[in-house]
XYZ file of C-alpha atoms in Angstrom:
613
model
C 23.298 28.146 -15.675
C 24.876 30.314 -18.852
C 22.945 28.261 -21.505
C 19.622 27.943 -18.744
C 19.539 31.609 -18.738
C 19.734 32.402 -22.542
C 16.974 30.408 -22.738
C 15.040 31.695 -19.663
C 15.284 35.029 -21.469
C 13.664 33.611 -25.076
C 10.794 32.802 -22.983
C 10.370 35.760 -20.432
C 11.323 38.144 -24.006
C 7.968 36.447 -25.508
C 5.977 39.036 -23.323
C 6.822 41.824 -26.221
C 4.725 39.751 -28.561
C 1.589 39.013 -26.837
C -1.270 40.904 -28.631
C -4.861 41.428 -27.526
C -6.848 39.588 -29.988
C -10.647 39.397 -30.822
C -10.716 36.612 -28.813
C -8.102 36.742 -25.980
C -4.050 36.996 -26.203
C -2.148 35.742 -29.295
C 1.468 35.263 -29.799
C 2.368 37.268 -32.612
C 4.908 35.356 -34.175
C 4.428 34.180 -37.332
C 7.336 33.505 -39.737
C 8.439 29.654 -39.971
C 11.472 30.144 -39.383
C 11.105 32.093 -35.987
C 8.257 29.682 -34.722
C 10.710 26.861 -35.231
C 13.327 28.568 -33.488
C 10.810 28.928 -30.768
C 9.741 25.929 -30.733
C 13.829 24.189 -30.085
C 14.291 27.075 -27.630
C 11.653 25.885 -25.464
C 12.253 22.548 -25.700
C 15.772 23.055 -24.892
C 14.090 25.151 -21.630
C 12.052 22.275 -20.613
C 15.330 19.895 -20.682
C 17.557 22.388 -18.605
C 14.653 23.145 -16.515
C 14.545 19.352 -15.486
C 18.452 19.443 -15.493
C 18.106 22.309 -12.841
C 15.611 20.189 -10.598
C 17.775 17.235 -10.405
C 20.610 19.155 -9.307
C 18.237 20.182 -5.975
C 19.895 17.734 -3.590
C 23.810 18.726 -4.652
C 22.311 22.343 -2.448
C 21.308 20.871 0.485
C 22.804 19.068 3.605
C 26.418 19.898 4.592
C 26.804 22.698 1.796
C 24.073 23.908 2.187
C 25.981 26.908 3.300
C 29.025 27.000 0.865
C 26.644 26.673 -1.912
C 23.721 29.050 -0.447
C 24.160 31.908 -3.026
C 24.089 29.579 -6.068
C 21.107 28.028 -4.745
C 19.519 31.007 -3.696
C 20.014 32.507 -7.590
C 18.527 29.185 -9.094
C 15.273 29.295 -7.050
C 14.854 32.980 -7.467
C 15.248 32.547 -11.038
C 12.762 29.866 -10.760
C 10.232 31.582 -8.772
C 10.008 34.347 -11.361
C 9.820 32.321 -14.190
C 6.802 29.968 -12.729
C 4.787 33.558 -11.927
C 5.685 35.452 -14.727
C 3.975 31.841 -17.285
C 1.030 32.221 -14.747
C 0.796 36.024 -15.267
C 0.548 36.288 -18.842
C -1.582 32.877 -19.053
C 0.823 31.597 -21.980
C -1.145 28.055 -21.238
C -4.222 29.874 -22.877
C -2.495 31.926 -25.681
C -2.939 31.629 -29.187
C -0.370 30.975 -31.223
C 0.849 31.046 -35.115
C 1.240 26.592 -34.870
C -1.446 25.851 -31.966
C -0.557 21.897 -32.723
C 3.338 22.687 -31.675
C 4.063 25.656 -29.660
C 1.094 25.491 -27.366
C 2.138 22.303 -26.051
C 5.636 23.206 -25.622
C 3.928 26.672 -23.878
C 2.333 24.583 -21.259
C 5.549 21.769 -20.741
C 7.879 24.645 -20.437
C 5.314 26.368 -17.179
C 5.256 22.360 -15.686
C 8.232 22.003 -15.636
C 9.378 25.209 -14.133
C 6.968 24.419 -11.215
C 8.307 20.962 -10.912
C 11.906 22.023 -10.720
C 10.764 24.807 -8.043
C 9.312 21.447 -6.073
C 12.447 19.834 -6.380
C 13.812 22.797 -4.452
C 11.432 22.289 -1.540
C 14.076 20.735 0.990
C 16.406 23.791 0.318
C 13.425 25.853 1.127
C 12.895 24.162 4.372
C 16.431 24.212 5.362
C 16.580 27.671 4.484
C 13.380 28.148 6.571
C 14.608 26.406 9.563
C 18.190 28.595 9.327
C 16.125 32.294 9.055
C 13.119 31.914 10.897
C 14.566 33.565 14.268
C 16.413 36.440 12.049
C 15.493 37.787 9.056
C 12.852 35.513 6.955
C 11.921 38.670 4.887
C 13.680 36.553 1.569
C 12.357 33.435 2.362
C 8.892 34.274 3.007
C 8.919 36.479 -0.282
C 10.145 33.131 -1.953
C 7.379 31.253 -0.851
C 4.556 33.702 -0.723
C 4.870 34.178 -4.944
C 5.426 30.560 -5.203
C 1.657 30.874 -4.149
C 1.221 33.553 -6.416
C 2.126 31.506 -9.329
C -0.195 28.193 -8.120
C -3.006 30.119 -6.993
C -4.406 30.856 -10.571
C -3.620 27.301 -12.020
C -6.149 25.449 -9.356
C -8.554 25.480 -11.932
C -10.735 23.441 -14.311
C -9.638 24.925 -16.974
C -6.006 24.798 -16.655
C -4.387 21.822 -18.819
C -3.977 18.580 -16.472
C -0.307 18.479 -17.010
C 0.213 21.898 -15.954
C -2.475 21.477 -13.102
C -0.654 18.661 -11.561
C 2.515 20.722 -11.711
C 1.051 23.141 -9.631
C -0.869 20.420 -7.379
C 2.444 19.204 -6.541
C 4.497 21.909 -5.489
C 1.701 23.243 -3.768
C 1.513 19.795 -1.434
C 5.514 19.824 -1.233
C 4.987 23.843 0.148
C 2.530 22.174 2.906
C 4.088 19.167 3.486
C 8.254 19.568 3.112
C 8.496 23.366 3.642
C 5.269 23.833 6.446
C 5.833 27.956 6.866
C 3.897 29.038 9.870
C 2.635 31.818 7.854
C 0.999 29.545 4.735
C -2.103 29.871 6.182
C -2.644 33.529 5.836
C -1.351 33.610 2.217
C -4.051 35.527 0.324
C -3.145 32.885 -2.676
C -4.013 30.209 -0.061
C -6.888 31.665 1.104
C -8.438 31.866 -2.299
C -7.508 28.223 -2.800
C -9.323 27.272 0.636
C -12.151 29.441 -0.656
C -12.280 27.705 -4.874
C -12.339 24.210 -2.987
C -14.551 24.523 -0.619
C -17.079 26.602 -2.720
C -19.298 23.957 -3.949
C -20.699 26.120 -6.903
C -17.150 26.199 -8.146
C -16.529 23.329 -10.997
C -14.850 20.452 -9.619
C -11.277 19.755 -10.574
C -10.139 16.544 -12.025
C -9.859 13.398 -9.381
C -6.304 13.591 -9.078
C -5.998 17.060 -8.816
C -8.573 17.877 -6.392
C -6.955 14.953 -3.729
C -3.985 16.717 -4.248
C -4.690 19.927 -3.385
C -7.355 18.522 -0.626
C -3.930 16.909 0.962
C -2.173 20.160 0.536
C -4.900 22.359 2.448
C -5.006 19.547 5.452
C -1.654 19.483 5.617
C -1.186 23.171 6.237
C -3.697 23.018 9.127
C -2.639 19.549 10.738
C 1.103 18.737 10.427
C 3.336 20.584 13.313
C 5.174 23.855 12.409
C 9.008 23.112 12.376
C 11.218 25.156 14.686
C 8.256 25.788 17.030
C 7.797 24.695 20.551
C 4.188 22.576 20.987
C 2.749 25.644 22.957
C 3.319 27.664 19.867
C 1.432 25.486 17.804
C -2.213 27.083 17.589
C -3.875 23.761 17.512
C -7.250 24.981 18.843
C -7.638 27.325 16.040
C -6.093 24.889 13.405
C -8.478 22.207 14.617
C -11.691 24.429 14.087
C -9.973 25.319 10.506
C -9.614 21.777 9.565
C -13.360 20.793 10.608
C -14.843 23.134 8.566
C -12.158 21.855 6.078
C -13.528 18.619 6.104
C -17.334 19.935 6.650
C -17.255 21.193 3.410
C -15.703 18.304 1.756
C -18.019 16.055 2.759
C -21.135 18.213 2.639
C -23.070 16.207 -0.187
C -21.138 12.658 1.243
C -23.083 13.163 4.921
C -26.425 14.014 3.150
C -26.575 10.538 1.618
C -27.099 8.577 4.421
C -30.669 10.183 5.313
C -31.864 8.757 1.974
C -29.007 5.510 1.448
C -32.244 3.003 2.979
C -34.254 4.161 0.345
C -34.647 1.723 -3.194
C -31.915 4.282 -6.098
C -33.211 4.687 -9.508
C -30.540 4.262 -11.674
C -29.778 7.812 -12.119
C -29.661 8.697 -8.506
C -27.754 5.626 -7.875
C -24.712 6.765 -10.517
C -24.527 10.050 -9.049
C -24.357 8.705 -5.653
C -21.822 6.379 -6.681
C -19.992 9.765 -7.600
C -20.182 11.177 -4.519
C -18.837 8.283 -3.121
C -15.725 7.697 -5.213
C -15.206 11.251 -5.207
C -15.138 12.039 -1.009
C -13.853 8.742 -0.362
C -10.940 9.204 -2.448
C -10.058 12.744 -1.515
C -10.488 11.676 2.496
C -8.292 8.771 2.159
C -5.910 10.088 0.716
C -5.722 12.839 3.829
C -5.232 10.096 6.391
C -3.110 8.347 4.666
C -0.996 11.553 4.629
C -0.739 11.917 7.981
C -0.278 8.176 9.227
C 3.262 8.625 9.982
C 2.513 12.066 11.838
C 2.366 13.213 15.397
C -0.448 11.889 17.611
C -1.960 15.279 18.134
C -2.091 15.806 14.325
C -3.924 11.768 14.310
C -6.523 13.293 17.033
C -7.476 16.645 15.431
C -7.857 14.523 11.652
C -9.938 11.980 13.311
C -12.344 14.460 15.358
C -13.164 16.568 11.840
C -13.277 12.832 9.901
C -15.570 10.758 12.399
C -19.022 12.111 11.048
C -17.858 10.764 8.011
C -16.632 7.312 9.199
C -19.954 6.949 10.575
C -22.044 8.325 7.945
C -19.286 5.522 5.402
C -20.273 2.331 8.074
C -23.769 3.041 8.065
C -24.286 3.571 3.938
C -22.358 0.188 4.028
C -24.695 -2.217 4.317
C -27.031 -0.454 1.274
C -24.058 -0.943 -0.863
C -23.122 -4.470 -0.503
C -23.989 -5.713 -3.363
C -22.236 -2.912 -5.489
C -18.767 -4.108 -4.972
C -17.382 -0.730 -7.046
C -18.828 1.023 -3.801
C -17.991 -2.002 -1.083
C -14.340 -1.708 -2.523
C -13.801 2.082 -2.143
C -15.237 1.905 1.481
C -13.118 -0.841 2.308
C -10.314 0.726 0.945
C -10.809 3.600 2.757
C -11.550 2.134 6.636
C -8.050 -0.095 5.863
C -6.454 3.131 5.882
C -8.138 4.199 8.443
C -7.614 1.387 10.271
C -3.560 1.757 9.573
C -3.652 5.367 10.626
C -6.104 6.421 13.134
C -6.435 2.786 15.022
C -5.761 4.471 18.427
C -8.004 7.770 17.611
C -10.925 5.899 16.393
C -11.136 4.273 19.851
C -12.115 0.523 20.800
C -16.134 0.647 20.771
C -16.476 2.160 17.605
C -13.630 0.196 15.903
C -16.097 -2.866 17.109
C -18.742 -1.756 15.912
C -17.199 -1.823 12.444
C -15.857 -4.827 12.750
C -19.152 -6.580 13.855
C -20.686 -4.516 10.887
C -18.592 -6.428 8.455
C -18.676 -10.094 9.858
C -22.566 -9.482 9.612
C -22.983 -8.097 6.121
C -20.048 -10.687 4.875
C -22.359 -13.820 4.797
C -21.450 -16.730 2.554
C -23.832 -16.352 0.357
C -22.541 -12.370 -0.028
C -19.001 -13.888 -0.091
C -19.975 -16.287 -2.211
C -21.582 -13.696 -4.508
C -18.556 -11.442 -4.365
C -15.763 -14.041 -4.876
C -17.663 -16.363 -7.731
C -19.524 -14.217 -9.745
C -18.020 -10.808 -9.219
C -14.025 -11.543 -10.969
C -11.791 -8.922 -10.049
C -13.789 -6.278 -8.106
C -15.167 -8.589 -6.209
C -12.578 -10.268 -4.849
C -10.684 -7.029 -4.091
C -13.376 -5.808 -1.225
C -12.730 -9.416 0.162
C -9.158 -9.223 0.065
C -9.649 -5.888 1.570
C -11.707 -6.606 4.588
C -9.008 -9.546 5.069
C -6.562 -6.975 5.190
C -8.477 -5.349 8.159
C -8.647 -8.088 9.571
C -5.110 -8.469 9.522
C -4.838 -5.206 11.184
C -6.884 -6.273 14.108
C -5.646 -9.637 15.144
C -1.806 -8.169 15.209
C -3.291 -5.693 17.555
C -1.175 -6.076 20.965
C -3.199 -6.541 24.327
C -6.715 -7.939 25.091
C -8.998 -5.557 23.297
C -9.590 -7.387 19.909
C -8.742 -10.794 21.261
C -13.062 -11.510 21.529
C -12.800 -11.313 18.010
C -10.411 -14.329 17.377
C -13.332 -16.815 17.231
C -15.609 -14.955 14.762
C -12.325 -13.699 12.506
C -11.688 -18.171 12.529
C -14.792 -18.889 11.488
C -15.143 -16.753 9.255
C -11.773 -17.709 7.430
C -12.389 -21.593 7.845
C -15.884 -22.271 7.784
C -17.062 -19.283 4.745
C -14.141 -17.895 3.383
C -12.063 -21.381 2.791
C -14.582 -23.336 1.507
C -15.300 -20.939 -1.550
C -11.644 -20.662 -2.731
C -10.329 -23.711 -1.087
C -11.206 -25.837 -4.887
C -10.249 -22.921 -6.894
C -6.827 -22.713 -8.760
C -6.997 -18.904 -8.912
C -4.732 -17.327 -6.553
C -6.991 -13.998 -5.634
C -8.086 -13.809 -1.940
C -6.129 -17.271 -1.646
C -2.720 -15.388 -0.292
C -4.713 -12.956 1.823
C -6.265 -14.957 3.639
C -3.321 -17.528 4.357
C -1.543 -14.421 5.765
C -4.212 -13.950 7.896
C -4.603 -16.757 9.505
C -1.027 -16.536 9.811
C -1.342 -13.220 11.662
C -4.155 -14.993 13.828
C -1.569 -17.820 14.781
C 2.132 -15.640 15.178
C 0.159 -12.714 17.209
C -2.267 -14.928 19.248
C 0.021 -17.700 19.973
C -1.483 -18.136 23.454
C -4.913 -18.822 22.049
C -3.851 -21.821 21.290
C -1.102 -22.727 23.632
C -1.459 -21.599 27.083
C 2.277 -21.472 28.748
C 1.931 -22.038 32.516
C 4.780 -20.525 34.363
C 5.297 -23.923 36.073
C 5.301 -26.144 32.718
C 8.569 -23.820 31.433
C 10.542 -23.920 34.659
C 9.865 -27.904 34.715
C 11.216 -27.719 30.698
C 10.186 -30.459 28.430
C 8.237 -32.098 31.561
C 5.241 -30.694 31.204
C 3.113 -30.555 27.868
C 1.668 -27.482 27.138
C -2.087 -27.189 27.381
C -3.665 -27.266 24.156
C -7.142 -24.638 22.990
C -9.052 -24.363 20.504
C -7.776 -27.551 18.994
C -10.342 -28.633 16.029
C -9.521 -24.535 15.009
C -5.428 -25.437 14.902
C -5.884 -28.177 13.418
C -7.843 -26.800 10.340
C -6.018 -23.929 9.961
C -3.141 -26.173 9.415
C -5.120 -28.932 7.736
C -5.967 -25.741 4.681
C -1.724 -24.521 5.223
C -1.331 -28.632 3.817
C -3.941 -28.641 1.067
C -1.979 -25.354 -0.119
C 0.623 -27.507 -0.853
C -1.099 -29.701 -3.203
C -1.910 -26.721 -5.587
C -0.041 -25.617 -8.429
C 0.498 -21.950 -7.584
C 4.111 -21.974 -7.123
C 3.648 -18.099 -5.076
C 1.341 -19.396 -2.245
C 3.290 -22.630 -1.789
C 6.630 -20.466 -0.988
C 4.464 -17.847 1.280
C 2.847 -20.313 3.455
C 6.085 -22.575 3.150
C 7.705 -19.185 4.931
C 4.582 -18.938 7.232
C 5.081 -22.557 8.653
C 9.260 -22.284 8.607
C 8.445 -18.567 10.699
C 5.834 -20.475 13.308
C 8.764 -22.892 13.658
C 11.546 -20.575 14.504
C 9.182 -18.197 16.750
C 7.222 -20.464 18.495
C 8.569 -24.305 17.458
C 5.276 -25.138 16.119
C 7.079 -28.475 15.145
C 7.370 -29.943 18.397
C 4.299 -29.158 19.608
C 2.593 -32.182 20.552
C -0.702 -31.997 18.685
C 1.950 -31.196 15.638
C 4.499 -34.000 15.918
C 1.877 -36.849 16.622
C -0.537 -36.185 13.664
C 0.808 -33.710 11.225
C 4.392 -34.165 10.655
C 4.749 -36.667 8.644
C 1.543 -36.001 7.198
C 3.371 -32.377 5.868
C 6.900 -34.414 5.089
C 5.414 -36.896 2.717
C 3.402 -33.597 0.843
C 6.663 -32.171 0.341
C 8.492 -35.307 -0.782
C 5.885 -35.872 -3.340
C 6.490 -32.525 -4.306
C 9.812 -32.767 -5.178
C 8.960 -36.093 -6.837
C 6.531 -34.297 -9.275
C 8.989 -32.132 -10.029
C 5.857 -29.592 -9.803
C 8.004 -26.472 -7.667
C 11.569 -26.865 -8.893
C 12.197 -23.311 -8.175
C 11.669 -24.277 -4.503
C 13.628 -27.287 -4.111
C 16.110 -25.571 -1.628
C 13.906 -24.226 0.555
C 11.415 -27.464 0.227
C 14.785 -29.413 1.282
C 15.128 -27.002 4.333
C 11.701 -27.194 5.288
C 11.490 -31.028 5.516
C 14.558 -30.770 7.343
C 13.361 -28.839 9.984
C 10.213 -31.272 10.301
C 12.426 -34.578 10.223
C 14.829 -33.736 13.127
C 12.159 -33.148 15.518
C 11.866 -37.069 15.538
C 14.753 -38.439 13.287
C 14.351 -41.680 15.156
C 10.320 -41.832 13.882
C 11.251 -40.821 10.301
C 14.029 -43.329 9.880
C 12.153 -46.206 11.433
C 8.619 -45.872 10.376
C 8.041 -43.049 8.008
C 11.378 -43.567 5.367
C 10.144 -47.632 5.198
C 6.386 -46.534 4.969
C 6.632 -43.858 2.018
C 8.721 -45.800 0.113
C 5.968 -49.016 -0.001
C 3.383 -46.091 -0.928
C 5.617 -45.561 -4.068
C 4.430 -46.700 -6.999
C 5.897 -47.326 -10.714
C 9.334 -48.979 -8.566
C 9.375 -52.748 -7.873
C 10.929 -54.024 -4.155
C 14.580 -54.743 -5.218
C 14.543 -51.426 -6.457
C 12.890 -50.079 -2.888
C 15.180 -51.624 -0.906
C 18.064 -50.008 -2.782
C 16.924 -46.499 -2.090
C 16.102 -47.247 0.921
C 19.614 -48.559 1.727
C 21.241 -45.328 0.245
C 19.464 -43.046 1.828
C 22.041 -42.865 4.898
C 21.015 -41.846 8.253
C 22.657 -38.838 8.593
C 21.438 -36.142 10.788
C 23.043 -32.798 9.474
C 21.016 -30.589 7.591
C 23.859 -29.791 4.010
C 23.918 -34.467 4.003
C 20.260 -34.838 5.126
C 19.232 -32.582 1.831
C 21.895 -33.998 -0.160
C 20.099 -37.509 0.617
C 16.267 -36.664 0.055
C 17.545 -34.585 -3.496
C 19.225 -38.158 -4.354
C 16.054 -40.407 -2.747
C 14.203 -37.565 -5.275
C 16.232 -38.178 -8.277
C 16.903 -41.956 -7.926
C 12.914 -42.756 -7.954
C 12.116 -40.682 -11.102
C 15.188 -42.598 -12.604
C 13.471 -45.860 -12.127
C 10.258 -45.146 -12.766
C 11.508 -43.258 -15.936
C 13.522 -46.668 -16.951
C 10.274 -49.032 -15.675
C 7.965 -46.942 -17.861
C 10.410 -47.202 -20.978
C 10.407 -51.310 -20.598
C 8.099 -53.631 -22.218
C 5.098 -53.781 -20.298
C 5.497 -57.174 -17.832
C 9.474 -56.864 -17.576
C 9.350 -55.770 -13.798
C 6.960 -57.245 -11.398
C 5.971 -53.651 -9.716
């Protein structure tokens, strides 16, 4: 703190050397010597600064107590120093070597803001031990915290120093949530620069911060306050107008999105787009872990927009830059607001999608498009994931359409492909469709489980199981090393949940069908890395019918093999012993693996003619 402070007081000392210029403010020191000086001391300011904020969490928690006073000192200190660089604008001051101390100007007012953030959990234990008492030092604390931020939400503050501000501003809002925040002239005037749409935009990044920070102080709950305390009416009519505002130019676009875009028109739209999409996913996606009265009053000021975003969908499908930023954008809300948006409506978008997602669009977006492309399908995947994990009957209509769509559009286009995009997506998906909708498939009747093992289980939907797991095997023959172990996982997880294995309709056509693609597998040497879990997996197929795979299939795969001559089958097949533990039955297929390669290795090497294969 010694060595902090004689720095601190190089820097708050510069004040005695601003001069009004022509121009503006200028530092007015000149000499080398004393600008180099400057320039260590303030790089030495911007370490110890940092130092300071990492030392936040050693305040908090138990000691928070024992080590109040120390704390309280730092973030005092801090407070000042963060008001007093926003005060006398050194961002915006000339100086003597503009290439070297401006810089270190601007790094040395971040990072005084950033080590104030890293304070923001002592602020909000401080805030929940004083609220009751006396708050009057805390709420000083915060309120020129404001101060400071209030005058760097601007365009023409440096981005570095911006985003400083941006931040602590959202941890104020989000970590520290004072009741009072909201009537804050600083915040007020922030409210007023962001929702004033003559005002110059800030940067993307900065504006969804700051966006975030604003609905944050109007939706989140107020610690240490009892729910009738909350003021959510009023909050609620604060945060539509919020949103109103944000959105103003967005909702305007859909009176005019069926009409042909020149070019012009059609960039700026774009704009519009990216920029309220971004800024209002971002704010659900801030509050997804939240309270479901702060899920309600975001969804009520958001739905205009949601329906203005599904209906300017279909104009926009063939612009996957746009398709992608919607879709990113109803994921979230899908992740967040599920239970807010309500079932109709959630649908409706739904049936929007499977109409606009034709093959030929798929086709279009998967083929020809590369990476963006293939993003807004992975994307609507991903909702789709979403949906068919949904618990109950509500979505379960949608099962057959969601199939389809994967087996009979989706598949085919990426089913010959070797490049993995979409390809894992949609494998967990259908997934998804079989571990969360088990009984679409395989309807349990109370009597068939008491009578165990008597009674089959009724089979639906077969032609639709049995593709599903016809694609899972073709996966298998691919290179991609990533996809084999996922959907090598997938089938192992089916197993253990719901004993896929034994199901009839598995064990009479498929098993040994899936054994013999993993043997060859290991043969090829093409998945090394997996070999233990390949070993496992064929493990777990074999023992549902040791008896079949010993008699018929061992005898059968090894006349299939080629490059080995019959003495030299009848040797492997002799040591391969029937054991029926999983650590020998592994040991015995790695050996069955390695024996074969050594003979066809040895057959290949011989004159041609020496073994009668």
């Amino acid at each position: 703190f010694p060595v902090l402070q004689d720095n601190l007081e190089v820097y708050l000392g510069l004040q005695q050397f601003v001069v009004t210029s022509g121009t503006g403010h200028r530092l007015n020191i000149t000499a080398e010597n004393d600008c180099r000086r400057l320039h260590c001391s303030l790089r030495d300011l911007s370490s110890l600064l940092q130092a300071v904020g990492r030392l936040a969490e050693y305040f908090t928690g138990d000691v928070f107590a024992a080590r109040f006073n120390d704390a309280l000192t730092v973030v005092e200190r801090l407070v000042k120093v963060t008001l007093y660089g926003s005060q006398i604008k050194l961002y915006n001051i000339e100086t003597a070597v503009p290439s070297v101390l401006k810089p270190d100007l601007i790094d040395v007012h971040a990072q005084s803001l950033a080590a104030l953030q890293a304070y923001a959990h002592w602020l909000a234990q401080f805030y929940s031990e004083v609220h009751r008492q006396n708050p009057e030092q805390f709420i000083s604390l915060v309120s020129t915290a404001l101060e400071a931020i209030a005058p760097l939400i601007s365009s023409k503050v440096q981005e570095k120093l911006l985003l400083s501000a941006c931040h602590l501003l959202v941890s104020l809002a989000t970590t520290v949530r004072p009741v009072f925040l909201i009537s804050i002239p600083a915040v007020q005037k922030v409210f007023n620069r962001i929702t004033d749409t003559s005002a110059q935009r800030l940067p993307d990044k900065a504006q969804v911060l700051v966006c975030r920070a604003l609905s944050n102080v109007l939706l989140l709950p107020w610690p240490n306050l009892p729910e009738s305390e909350q003021q959510w009416a009023v909050r609620s009519t604060n945060h539509a107008s919020l949103i109103s505002a944000l959105t103003r130019e967005y909702r305007q676009l859909k009176s005019n999105a069926i009409l042909p875009q020149r070019k012009v028109q059609l960039e700026d739209t774009k704009v519009i787009i990216h920029q309220t999409l971004s800024v209002l996913e971002d704010i659900v996606e801030s509050i997804s872990g939240e309270s479901t009265k702060s899920r309600q009053i975001c969804y009520q000021s958001l739905q205009e927009s949601v329906q203005v975003s599904l209906a300017l969908f279909p104009a926009f499908i063939h612009q996957s830059d746009v398709t992608d930023e919607m879709l990113s954008f109803f994921l979230t809300l899908f992740q967040g607001l599920r239970v807010q948006m309500g079932v109709p409506f959630t649908e409706q978008i739904i049936q929007t999608f499977l109409n606009m997602f034709t093959r030929e669009q798929l086709a279009e977006s998967i083929l020809h498009e590369g990476s963006t492309g293939c993003r807004v399908v992975e994307k609507f995947l991903k909702i789709l994931q979403v949906v068919v994990q949904e618990p109950g009957q509500v979505f379960k209509p949608f099962l057959p359409s969601v199939i389809s769509l994967c087996m009979e559009q989706v598949y085919p286009i990426i089913a010959e492909r070797s490049s993995p995009d979409v390809k894992a997506e949609l494998f967990e998906l259908l997934f998804r469709v079989l571990h969360h909708n088990w009984r679409y498939f395989f309807k349990s009747s109370v009597l068939a489980s008491v009578q165990r093992g008597v009674a089959e289980e009724q089979m639906e939907n077969e032609a639709q199981f049995s593709a599903i797991m016809q694609a899972f095997g073709q996966s298998f023959l691919q290179p991609d090393i990533h996809l084999f172990k996922q959907n090598l996982f997938y089938l192992e997880t089916l197993n253990t949940k719901q004993k896929l294995y034994h199901k009839k309709i598995f064990r009479t056509t498929m098993l040994f069908q899936f054994v013999n693609v993993l043997l060859q597998v290991l043969v090829h040497k093409s998945h090394d890395l997996l070999q233990e879990e390949i070993g496992i997996a064929t493990y777990n197929m074999a023992s549902v019918d040791f008896d079949g795979f010993y008699s018929a299939f061992l005898p059968e795969f090894l006349a299939s093999c080629d490059g080995v001559d019959s003495n030299q089958k009848n040797v492997l097949g002799r040591n391969f012993k029937m054991d029926r533990d999983l650590p020998s039955f592994t040991q015995n297929v790695h050996r069955l693996v390695n024996d074969l390669r050594y003979y066809r290795l040895c057959n290949d090497s011989l004159p041609p003619g020496t073994v009668k294969l």
